[in-house]
Coordinates of C-alpha atoms in Angstrom, one line a residue:
X1 CA -1.4 -21.2 -1.6
X2 CA -4.7 -21.9 -3.4
X3 CA -7.4 -24.0 -1.8
X4 CA -9.8 -26.6 -3.0
X5 CA -13.5 -25.6 -2.7
X6 CA -14.0 -28.3 0.1
X7 CA -11.0 -27.3 2.3
X8 CA -11.6 -24.9 5.2
X9 CA -10.7 -21.3 4.4
X10 CA -7.3 -19.9 5.5
X11 CA -7.8 -16.7 7.6
X12 CA -8.0 -13.8 5.2
X13 CA -6.0 -10.6 5.5
X14 CA -8.0 -7.4 5.1
X15 CA -6.9 -3.8 4.4
X16 CA -8.7 -0.7 3.4
X17 CA -7.5 2.0 1.1
X18 CA -8.3 5.5 2.4
X19 CA -8.7 8.3 -0.1
X20 CA -10.5 11.5 0.6
X21 CA -14.1 11.0 1.5
X22 CA -14.2 7.7 -0.5
X23 CA -13.6 6.3 -3.9
X24 CA -16.8 7.6 -5.5
X25 CA -16.3 11.1 -6.8
X26 CA -19.7 12.2 -5.3
X27 CA -18.9 10.8 -1.9
X28 CA -18.0 14.2 -0.5
X29 CA -21.6 15.3 -1.0
X30 CA -23.1 12.5 1.0
X31 CA -24.6 13.2 4.5
X32 CA -22.0 12.5 7.1
X33 CA -19.1 12.7 4.7
X34 CA -17.4 15.4 6.9
X35 CA -15.9 17.1 3.8
X36 CA -15.3 20.3 5.8
X37 CA -12.9 18.2 8.1
X38 CA -11.1 16.4 5.3
X39 CA -7.9 18.4 5.9
X40 CA -7.9 17.9 9.7
X41 CA -6.1 15.3 11.7
X42 CA -9.3 14.3 13.5
X43 CA -10.9 13.1 10.3
X44 CA -8.1 10.7 9.5
X45 CA -7.7 9.5 13.1
X46 CA -11.4 8.6 13.2
X47 CA -11.1 6.7 10.0
X48 CA -8.1 4.7 11.2
X49 CA -9.7 4.0 14.5
X50 CA -12.7 2.7 12.7
X51 CA -10.5 0.3 10.7
X52 CA -8.8 -0.8 13.9
X53 CA -12.1 -1.6 15.6
X54 CA -12.7 -3.9 12.7
X55 CA -9.4 -5.7 13.4
X56 CA -8.1 -4.9 9.9
X57 CA -4.5 -5.7 9.1
X58 CA -3.7 -2.2 7.8
X59 CA -4.9 0.9 6.1
X60 CA -3.2 2.6 3.1
X61 CA -3.3 6.4 2.5
X62 CA -3.4 7.6 -1.1
X63 CA -1.0 10.3 -2.2
X64 CA 0.3 11.7 -5.4
X65 CA 2.4 14.6 -6.8
X66 CA -0.5 16.2 -8.6
X67 CA -4.1 17.0 -8.0
X68 CA -6.7 14.3 -8.3
X69 CA -7.9 14.1 -11.9
X70 CA -10.2 12.2 -14.2
X71 CA -7.6 12.7 -16.9
X72 CA -4.7 10.4 -16.3
X73 CA -2.4 12.6 -18.3
X74 CA -3.2 16.1 -17.0
X75 CA -5.0 18.2 -14.5
X76 CA -8.7 18.1 -15.5
X77 CA -9.4 21.4 -13.7
X78 CA -12.7 20.1 -12.3
X79 CA -14.1 21.8 -9.3
X80 CA -17.0 19.5 -8.5
X81 CA -14.9 16.7 -7.0
X82 CA -12.5 16.5 -4.1
X83 CA -9.2 18.1 -5.0
X84 CA -6.1 18.5 -2.8
X85 CA -4.9 16.2 -0.1
X86 CA -2.6 16.0 3.0
X87 CA 0.8 14.3 2.9
X88 CA 0.3 10.6 3.5
X89 CA 3.4 9.9 5.5
X90 CA 2.6 12.8 7.8
X91 CA -1.0 11.6 8.3
X92 CA 0.3 8.2 9.2
X93 CA 2.8 9.6 11.7
X94 CA 0.0 11.8 13.2
X95 CA -2.4 8.9 13.8
X96 CA 0.2 6.4 14.9
X97 CA 0.5 7.3 18.6
X98 CA -3.3 7.3 19.0
X99 CA -3.8 3.7 17.6
X100 CA -2.3 0.5 18.8
X101 CA -2.7 -2.4 16.4
X102 CA -3.6 -1.5 12.8
X103 CA -0.8 -1.1 10.2
X104 CA -0.2 2.2 8.6
X105 CA 0.9 2.3 4.9
X106 CA 1.3 5.7 3.2
X107 CA 1.7 6.0 -0.6
X108 CA 4.9 7.6 -1.9
X109 CA 5.9 8.3 -5.5
X110 CA 9.3 6.7 -6.0
X111 CA 9.9 8.2 -9.4
X112 CA 10.7 11.7 -8.0
X113 CA 11.4 11.4 -4.3
X114 CA 14.8 10.6 -2.8
X115 CA 15.0 7.1 -1.2
X116 CA 17.3 8.4 1.6
X117 CA 14.6 10.8 2.8
X118 CA 11.8 8.2 2.5
X119 CA 13.9 5.5 4.3
X120 CA 14.3 7.6 7.4
X121 CA 10.6 8.8 7.2
X122 CA 9.2 5.3 7.1
X123 CA 11.7 4.1 9.8
X124 CA 10.6 7.0 11.9
X125 CA 6.9 5.9 11.3
X126 CA 7.9 2.4 12.4
X127 CA 9.3 3.8 15.7
X128 CA 6.4 6.1 16.5
X129 CA 3.8 3.3 15.7
X130 CA 5.7 0.6 17.6
X131 CA 6.3 -1.6 14.5
X132 CA 3.3 -1.0 12.3
X133 CA 4.8 0.9 9.4
X134 CA 4.8 0.2 5.7
X135 CA 5.0 2.0 2.4
X136 CA 3.2 1.7 -0.9
X137 CA 5.7 2.5 -3.7
X138 CA 4.2 4.3 -6.7
X139 CA 5.7 4.8 -10.2
X140 CA 4.8 8.0 -12.1
X141 CA 5.0 8.4 -15.8
X142 CA 3.2 11.7 -15.8
X143 CA 5.0 14.6 -17.5
X144 CA 3.2 17.2 -15.4
X145 CA 4.4 15.5 -12.2
X146 CA 8.0 15.4 -13.5
X147 CA 7.6 19.2 -14.2
X148 CA 7.3 19.8 -10.5
X149 CA 10.9 18.8 -10.1
X150 CA 12.6 19.8 -13.3
X151 CA 15.2 17.0 -13.1
X152 CA 13.9 15.0 -16.1
X153 CA 11.5 15.2 -19.0
X154 CA 9.0 12.4 -19.5
X155 CA 7.2 11.9 -22.8
X156 CA 3.4 12.2 -23.0
X157 CA 1.9 9.0 -21.6
X158 CA -1.5 7.8 -22.5
X159 CA -2.9 4.5 -21.0
X160 CA -4.0 3.3 -24.5
X161 CA -0.3 3.5 -25.6
X162 CA 0.8 1.1 -22.9
X163 CA 1.6 -1.8 -25.3
X164 CA 3.5 0.4 -27.9
X165 CA 7.2 -0.6 -28.0
X166 CA 8.5 2.8 -27.1
X167 CA 6.1 3.0 -24.1
X168 CA 7.2 -0.4 -22.9
X169 CA 10.8 0.8 -22.9
X170 CA 9.8 3.8 -20.8
X171 CA 7.7 1.7 -18.4
X172 CA 10.5 -0.9 -18.0
X173 CA 12.9 1.9 -17.2
X174 CA 10.6 3.4 -14.6
X175 CA 9.9 0.0 -12.9
X176 CA 13.6 -0.9 -12.9
X177 CA 14.3 2.4 -11.2
X178 CA 11.5 1.6 -8.7
X179 CA 13.2 -1.8 -7.9
X180 CA 16.5 0.0 -7.3
X181 CA 14.6 2.4 -5.1
X182 CA 13.2 -0.4 -2.9
X183 CA 16.6 -2.0 -2.7
X184 CA 18.1 1.3 -1.5
X185 CA 15.3 1.6 1.1
X186 CA 16.0 -1.9 2.4
X187 CA 19.8 -1.5 2.6
X188 CA 19.4 1.8 4.4
X189 CA 17.0 0.2 6.9
X190 CA 19.7 -2.4 7.5
X191 CA 22.6 0.1 7.7
X192 CA 22.4 0.1 11.5
X193 CA 22.7 -3.3 13.1
X194 CA 20.1 -3.9 15.8
X195 CA 22.5 -3.5 18.6
X196 CA 24.4 -0.5 17.2
X197 CA 23.0 1.7 20.0
X198 CA 25.0 1.2 23.2
X199 CA 24.0 4.2 25.3
X200 CA 26.7 3.5 27.8
X201 CA 27.0 6.7 29.9
X202 CA 29.9 5.3 31.9
X203 CA 32.1 4.9 28.9
X204 CA 30.6 7.8 26.9
X205 CA 29.7 5.6 24.0
X206 CA 26.2 6.1 22.6
X207 CA 26.7 4.0 19.4
X208 CA 29.1 1.3 18.2
X209 CA 30.4 2.8 15.0
X210 CA 31.5 -0.6 13.8
X211 CA 27.8 -1.6 13.5
X212 CA 26.9 1.3 11.2
X213 CA 27.4 0.4 7.5
X214 CA 27.9 2.2 4.3
X215 CA 25.5 0.7 1.7
X216 CA 27.5 1.9 -1.3
X217 CA 24.6 1.3 -3.7
X218 CA 25.4 2.1 -7.3
X219 CA 23.1 1.8 -10.3
X220 CA 22.1 3.7 -13.3
X221 CA 19.5 5.5 -11.2
X222 CA 21.0 5.9 -7.7
X223 CA 24.4 6.4 -6.0
X224 CA 23.8 6.2 -2.3
X225 CA 26.5 6.1 0.3
X226 CA 24.7 5.7 3.6
X227 CA 24.4 4.8 6.4
X228 CA 21.0 6.1 7.4
X229 CA 20.7 8.6 10.2
X230 CA 17.8 6.6 11.7
X231 CA 18.5 3.4 13.7
X232 CA 17.1 0.1 12.6
X233 CA 13.4 0.2 13.4
X234 CA 11.2 -2.2 15.4
X235 CA 10.3 -4.3 12.3
X236 CA 13.8 -4.2 10.9
X237 CA 12.2 -3.9 7.5
X238 CA 8.9 -2.0 7.3
X239 CA 6.4 -3.5 4.9
X240 CA 6.9 -2.6 1.2
X241 CA 3.8 -2.8 -1.1
X242 CA 2.8 -1.8 -4.6
X243 CA -0.2 -1.8 -6.9
X244 CA 0.2 -3.8 -10.2
X245 CA -1.9 -4.1 -13.3
X246 CA 0.4 -5.8 -15.8
X247 CA 3.5 -7.9 -16.3
X248 CA 6.2 -5.3 -15.5
X249 CA 4.5 -4.1 -12.3
X250 CA 3.9 -7.8 -11.4
X251 CA 7.7 -8.3 -11.6
X252 CA 8.2 -5.4 -9.1
X253 CA 5.7 -7.1 -6.8
X254 CA 7.4 -10.4 -7.2
X255 CA 11.0 -9.2 -6.9
X256 CA 10.8 -6.4 -4.4
X257 CA 7.7 -6.2 -2.2
X258 CA 6.0 -7.9 0.7
X259 CA 2.4 -7.2 -0.6
X260 CA 1.1 -6.6 -4.1
X261 CA -2.3 -5.2 -4.8
X262 CA -3.9 -6.5 -8.0
X263 CA -7.2 -5.8 -9.7
X264 CA -8.9 -9.0 -11.1
X265 CA -12.5 -8.9 -12.1
X266 CA -13.4 -12.5 -11.5
X267 CA -11.9 -15.7 -9.9
X268 CA -10.3 -16.9 -13.1
X269 CA -8.5 -13.6 -13.6
X270 CA -7.4 -13.7 -9.9
X271 CA -6.0 -17.2 -10.5
X272 CA -4.1 -16.1 -13.7
X273 CA -2.6 -13.0 -12.1
X274 CA -1.5 -14.8 -8.9
X275 CA 0.1 -17.6 -11.0
X276 CA 2.0 -15.0 -13.1
X277 CA 3.3 -13.3 -9.9
X278 CA 4.3 -16.6 -8.3
X279 CA 6.2 -17.5 -11.5
X280 CA 7.9 -14.1 -11.4
X281 CA 8.7 -14.6 -7.8
X282 CA 10.5 -17.9 -8.5
X283 CA 12.4 -16.3 -11.4
X284 CA 13.5 -13.5 -9.0
X285 CA 14.9 -16.1 -6.5
X286 CA 12.2 -15.4 -3.9
X287 CA 10.3 -18.6 -4.3
X288 CA 10.8 -19.4 -0.6
X289 CA 9.6 -16.1 0.7
X290 CA 6.0 -15.0 1.6
X291 CA 4.7 -12.4 -0.8
X292 CA 1.1 -11.6 -0.3
X293 CA -1.2 -10.9 -3.2
X294 CA -4.2 -8.8 -2.3
X295 CA -7.2 -8.2 -4.5
X296 CA -8.5 -4.6 -4.7
X297 CA -12.2 -3.9 -4.8
X298 CA -14.3 -0.8 -4.6
X299 CA -17.2 -1.6 -2.3
X300 CA -20.8 -0.4 -1.8
X301 CA -22.2 -2.4 1.3
X302 CA -25.7 -2.3 2.6
X303 CA -28.2 -4.6 4.3
X304 CA -29.8 -5.5 1.0
X305 CA -28.3 -5.7 -2.5
X306 CA -31.2 -3.5 -3.7
X307 CA -30.3 -0.8 -1.2
X308 CA -26.6 -0.9 -2.2
X309 CA -27.6 -0.6 -5.9
X310 CA -29.9 2.3 -5.2
X311 CA -27.2 4.1 -3.4
X312 CA -24.7 3.6 -6.2
X313 CA -27.2 4.8 -8.8
X314 CA -28.0 7.9 -6.7
X315 CA -24.3 8.7 -6.3
X316 CA -23.7 8.2 -10.1
X317 CA -26.6 10.6 -10.8
X318 CA -25.0 13.2 -8.5
X319 CA -21.7 12.7 -10.2
X320 CA -23.2 12.9 -13.7
X321 CA -21.6 9.6 -14.9
X322 CA -21.4 6.0 -13.8
X323 CA -18.5 5.2 -11.5
X324 CA -15.6 3.5 -13.3
X325 CA -12.5 2.0 -11.7
X326 CA -9.4 -0.1 -12.5
X327 CA -10.7 -2.4 -9.8
X328 CA -13.9 -4.5 -9.7
X329 CA -16.8 -2.6 -8.2
X330 CA -18.8 -4.7 -5.7
X331 CA -22.3 -3.7 -4.9
X332 CA -24.2 -5.8 -2.4
X333 CA -24.4 -7.2 1.2
X334 CA -21.6 -8.2 3.5
X335 CA -22.6 -11.9 3.1
X336 CA -22.4 -11.6 -0.7
X337 CA -19.0 -9.9 -0.4
X338 CA -17.8 -12.6 1.9
X339 CA -18.8 -15.2 -0.7
X340 CA -16.8 -13.4 -3.3
X341 CA -13.7 -12.9 -1.2
X342 CA -13.6 -16.6 -0.2
X343 CA -14.1 -17.6 -3.8
X344 CA -11.2 -15.4 -5.0
X345 CA -9.1 -16.6 -2.0
X346 CA -9.5 -20.2 -3.4
X347 CA -8.1 -18.8 -6.7
X348 CA -4.8 -17.9 -4.9
X349 CA -5.3 -14.4 -3.4
X350 CA -4.2 -14.1 0.3
X351 CA -6.0 -11.0 1.2
X352 CA -8.0 -8.0 0.0
X353 CA -7.6 -4.2 0.0
X354 CA -11.1 -2.7 0.0
X355 CA -11.8 0.8 -1.3
X356 CA -14.8 2.2 0.5
X357 CA -17.0 4.0 -2.1
X358 CA -18.2 6.4 0.7
X359 CA -15.8 6.3 3.6
X360 CA -18.5 7.5 6.1
X361 CA -20.8 4.6 5.1
X362 CA -18.8 1.8 3.7
X363 CA -15.8 1.8 6.0
X364 CA -18.0 1.1 9.1
X365 CA -19.9 -1.5 7.0
X366 CA -16.6 -3.3 6.4
X367 CA -15.7 -3.5 10.1
X368 CA -19.3 -4.0 11.5
X369 CA -20.8 -6.1 8.7
X370 CA -18.2 -7.9 6.6
X371 CA -15.8 -8.7 9.4
X372 CA -18.5 -10.5 11.6
X373 CA -19.7 -12.3 8.5
X374 CA -16.1 -13.6 7.9
X375 CA -15.6 -14.4 11.5
X376 CA -18.8 -16.5 11.5
X377 CA -17.1 -18.6 8.8
X378 CA -13.8 -18.9 10.7
X379 CA -12.2 -16.8 8.0
X380 CA -11.0 -13.8 9.9
X381 CA -9.3 -13.0 13.3
X382 CA -11.3 -12.3 16.4
X383 CA -8.5 -10.3 18.1
X384 CA -5.2 -8.9 17.1
X385 CA -2.7 -11.7 17.5
X386 CA 0.6 -9.8 16.9
X387 CA 2.2 -6.6 17.9
X388 CA 3.7 -5.7 14.5
X389 CA 2.4 -5.4 11.0
X390 CA 4.8 -8.0 9.8
X391 CA 3.5 -10.3 12.5
X392 CA -0.1 -9.7 11.5
X393 CA 0.8 -10.8 8.0
X394 CA 2.8 -13.8 9.1
X395 CA 6.1 -12.3 8.0
X396 CA 9.2 -12.8 10.1
X397 CA 11.5 -10.0 11.1
X398 CA 14.4 -10.1 8.6
X399 CA 17.9 -10.6 9.8
X400 CA 20.2 -7.6 9.2
X401 CA 22.2 -8.3 6.0
X402 CA 25.3 -6.4 7.2
X403 CA 25.4 -8.2 10.6
X404 CA 25.3 -11.5 8.7
X405 CA 28.3 -10.5 6.6
X406 CA 30.2 -9.4 9.7
X407 CA 29.4 -12.8 11.2
X408 CA 30.8 -14.5 8.1
X409 CA 27.4 -15.2 6.3
X410 CA 26.2 -14.2 2.9
X411 CA 24.6 -10.8 2.3

């Protein structure tokens, strides 16, 4: 899917990651940040509507099972940054009826939440949004998050220990569990055939019970009978996404998801990461399927590069330390960001998930500055061209696996 420098660009896909008042820890102190409204429905609805005005493919909502922290292993007990959040699935369901086109993708921690509950929650989001639902599946290795549930003990996990053999065993176990989790979601979403609902008042038959299916999923991690209690939703299979930084997470992207978010820091790294995911996709038997690979970037956008740099320095001063991130931090103009995105697209990425440094400033700058710049280069849509999130991303509506089996096909 890579392009030569001389070929016209393929239309890009764009998403934004919404998290609090923005991805800079001092963003809540900026004028217009609306920090006092952060836990209101109106705050989130306004942000999603802003993304929709920019014709973006979808928004993601961050979530976790612990308070935000600068310490990846524990609560840092800081009180000078945003702490606390609303439930991502419930935010998405709240804003869905008031928007029409943009996709809604809440984050959920797969490690401790039950797939049956999530399957019906995301299917419900797909119904109330008219086919615009997805989910970002997260893996948690945090002992303090495991302690909220008391069902398992996880050893202390430090990022610097990632390559230790015992840590690799743990990480592989958690990502294997996540792959099983996604498989359970997908089977539950298929457990009602599309025409299982009859609603025939004359005969008194609301459903055709022959078209509801036990999924009978058995693995080391899950034993799920099914069927779901929620009918098959408008997209059939809502979008499944995940963030990946290394080989084992890349394998989850390749084997189980529709969209993976990666964090390269230059075009060469974007090419290497994409090639690794494509190889894993072939190994997983999904070589013929579309799996999008989106690059994540934190963005400071202004009319001039100097103004963006000054704003970043000022926020760093307020925070007391330079901003750091797993993703590349871009500081500059919409035209400069468009240059970067198209360069990285030629390296194999099919889209980008932008993290606004300050939601009140950089989210509008994406829709009102970057998008027109990409449109002027014929690299982004000028109107929504599909009614569903899968349609926006060029993904077909999957056939129901159990209907295929009943018809004599392969599952």
